[in-house]
């Protein structure tokens, strides 16, 4: 059916014409003059002058407002109860317009069969209110409720229902189109969510409504100020996205599945168990399901969960094609796994293979601080490669082909990079990751919410968007520029380059950008929780975007906490850089100024926002750990978790030591259980608290953890894990291995918590990628015989050995001089324990005493000297 249009015939004349059923008398008597009139001068009368006469039928004559409306437009009218006296259509002196209240009455049927013009009271009063003449319509027109609306129908099976709806639309001034034309159709009336018309309407953002919308609009036909196109009115008649859909859910937790089933019913669908023949859709959690438990039928849509949440967000059923579930490919970590699966009886090869394995593990997760570059020459590629990966061995630089090997003169050995460069590179890496996270927040969340013309209307009000994101765009802008400057500094590094100048350069902008966001961060979190609970479309919007790889399975609230944590992390890194900066370097003073400028920024942040229960727990740790560094106390730091373990290697303390790990949000405090030592020194003031039960070993920044190893359980190794760490002063990776001892500590939960804090510290989203599962043989870790008599005796001998060594150390030799003497006597290249080390572990206390001479003689046994040297490099110099 064609639409109605307004045709103007001279000044003040407008005809509401339906081109498909044009008045037959008009077409026969004046068709030629009508179209000619469109081209002649407006002063000429094209149509014969026929006076318009209005006949008020029955109850219409008793409406005072209707009579006044006709008087306002200077239209004569008469009243009658017998339409047969006027409705024969033979009178040519008058153009008669009949006004009826009831379009179901016999009078209406008589007039309609005789092709009379029929109007409703609302149509007349609407024209009077606009100062317009009565409309000329070939169809009966009761009101202007759907004026300028063009409707299309889809999904209807009963012809009678469609006919009734079409007549109502015509009675309210609307038009009908058979085909969906996005440029002309304003609304789609749908009985189902299938079909091409429905899909086109979703793509074009055309409102899709139920037939009840038309019936409800008809009930408002007597209200001349009402229009069916009002957005507030039509909202409740939207076709729900899951209408005619039966959903089942696979791979979700009980809580998630219950939530999705409730939302399915709320949005017009039904749900059944997986495998039910009535199901039309199977929604799959693609991250946990590797294979379907059955072969789906051809009519069953197997889709990812993004389809489910996308449909709710759009408030319309999304297309299944782009969300089809496909079997995921296996992880691409085969090279590391193959390295971990190698076994060899030779101890030297084991140590070499262990170093290669640790280098491979960190290499795969290392984020290069430099942007991708083209390789102009092999020589340049080699030099850059050695600069990027300090853990490369000489074998790494060997070419696979003889022709590709460069002359010795063209490949000079590069000097080892300083610890200052290492920490500066780490500052750039974390800054780059932080900028990427801010970009993710803006591109995945803020910009789509700000976008105009969203399908289904705005998801959030502008006030709510501003409350949630605050000054994130300003923070992103300033850190983008800091990242560019740091990149230039690292790419063109020299020890004289100043890191502190970069921070000082942007200190004022940081003061302006950060406090507005951090001070209202709690309000931002509350707004997210409230909107997610009250607005299903926002909940679906979050579900879709938080499941994307860029978010690393983190919520929007977890991503928004990064600006709160960033400045303290930068200050920590600057302190580390200052520690490795010589006193004669001008950057030493500049770094101190930069750290002070960051403290100034943080003083603008309300202290109450940063006080948590975890702050109080830090003091308990300081009291419990003897020798705990004072810089552990920090306003930004909080205790996350504590675990009890046993050391399985010789780093960071002896095998078999009971070690407590305190996990903070940015560092890891490692402490061992204190030995029972009888002391003759007592405080004259007396004890005010219980004596410390633990001894400090190391305070390690989480940024030094390159990989967390989940060691598989075997008969000889139970509940073990390891940390691959890379301190800035070391050229090789170190392995710290432990066994969890507390029965209430779940290893998987502990490792995930640890990786999440590491990822937050280095500003990475993929926290779970830091975990690598491996077998104990590949990293030479075992928990066997940890509590045996031999093991306890061996630990006792080591303790006695240390006591005797300390007893013979009461000389006038200064500690630093003694340490330098130890290091000078050690051979730097001898890093592996020799046979003397095993002998050392087996000797009795008396033999130890006999073997060890006075430290002032500087001729300690090679075994002890070697052990001390290794321990010094692995712990004392690290942190």
PDB file of C-alpha atoms in Angstrom, residues 646-657 735-738 780-782:
ATOM      1  CA  UNK A 646      58.659 -23.652  52.925  1.00  0.00           C
ATOM      2  CA  UNK A 647      61.600 -22.699  50.719  1.00  0.00           C
ATOM      3  CA  UNK A 648      62.436 -25.398  48.146  1.00  0.00           C
ATOM      4  CA  UNK A 649      65.602 -23.882  46.689  1.00  0.00           C
ATOM      5  CA  UNK A 650      68.668 -22.030  47.846  1.00  0.00           C
ATOM      6  CA  UNK A 651      67.138 -18.629  47.021  1.00  0.00           C
ATOM      7  CA  UNK A 652      66.096 -16.386  48.644  1.00  0.00           C
ATOM      8  CA  UNK A 653      66.998 -18.493  51.706  1.00  0.00           C
ATOM      9  CA  UNK A 654      68.107 -22.037  52.496  1.00  0.00           C
ATOM     10  CA  UNK A 655      66.023 -25.014  51.484  1.00  0.00           C
ATOM     11  CA  UNK A 656      63.652 -26.121  54.233  1.00  0.00           C
ATOM     12  CA  UNK A 657      63.327 -22.699  55.873  1.00  0.00           C
ATOM     13  CA  UNK A 735      64.101 -18.841  40.562  1.00  0.00           C
ATOM     14  CA  UNK A 736      62.400 -18.646  43.973  1.00  0.00           C
ATOM     15  CA  UNK A 737      60.481 -21.862  44.715  1.00  0.00           C
ATOM     16  CA  UNK A 738      58.145 -22.523  47.640  1.00  0.00           C
ATOM     17  CA  UNK A 780      64.429 -29.019  39.393  1.00  0.00           C
ATOM     18  CA  UNK A 781      62.016 -28.595  42.311  1.00  0.00           C
ATOM     19  CA  UNK A 782      61.015 -31.329  44.764  1.00  0.00           C
TER      20      UNK A 782
END
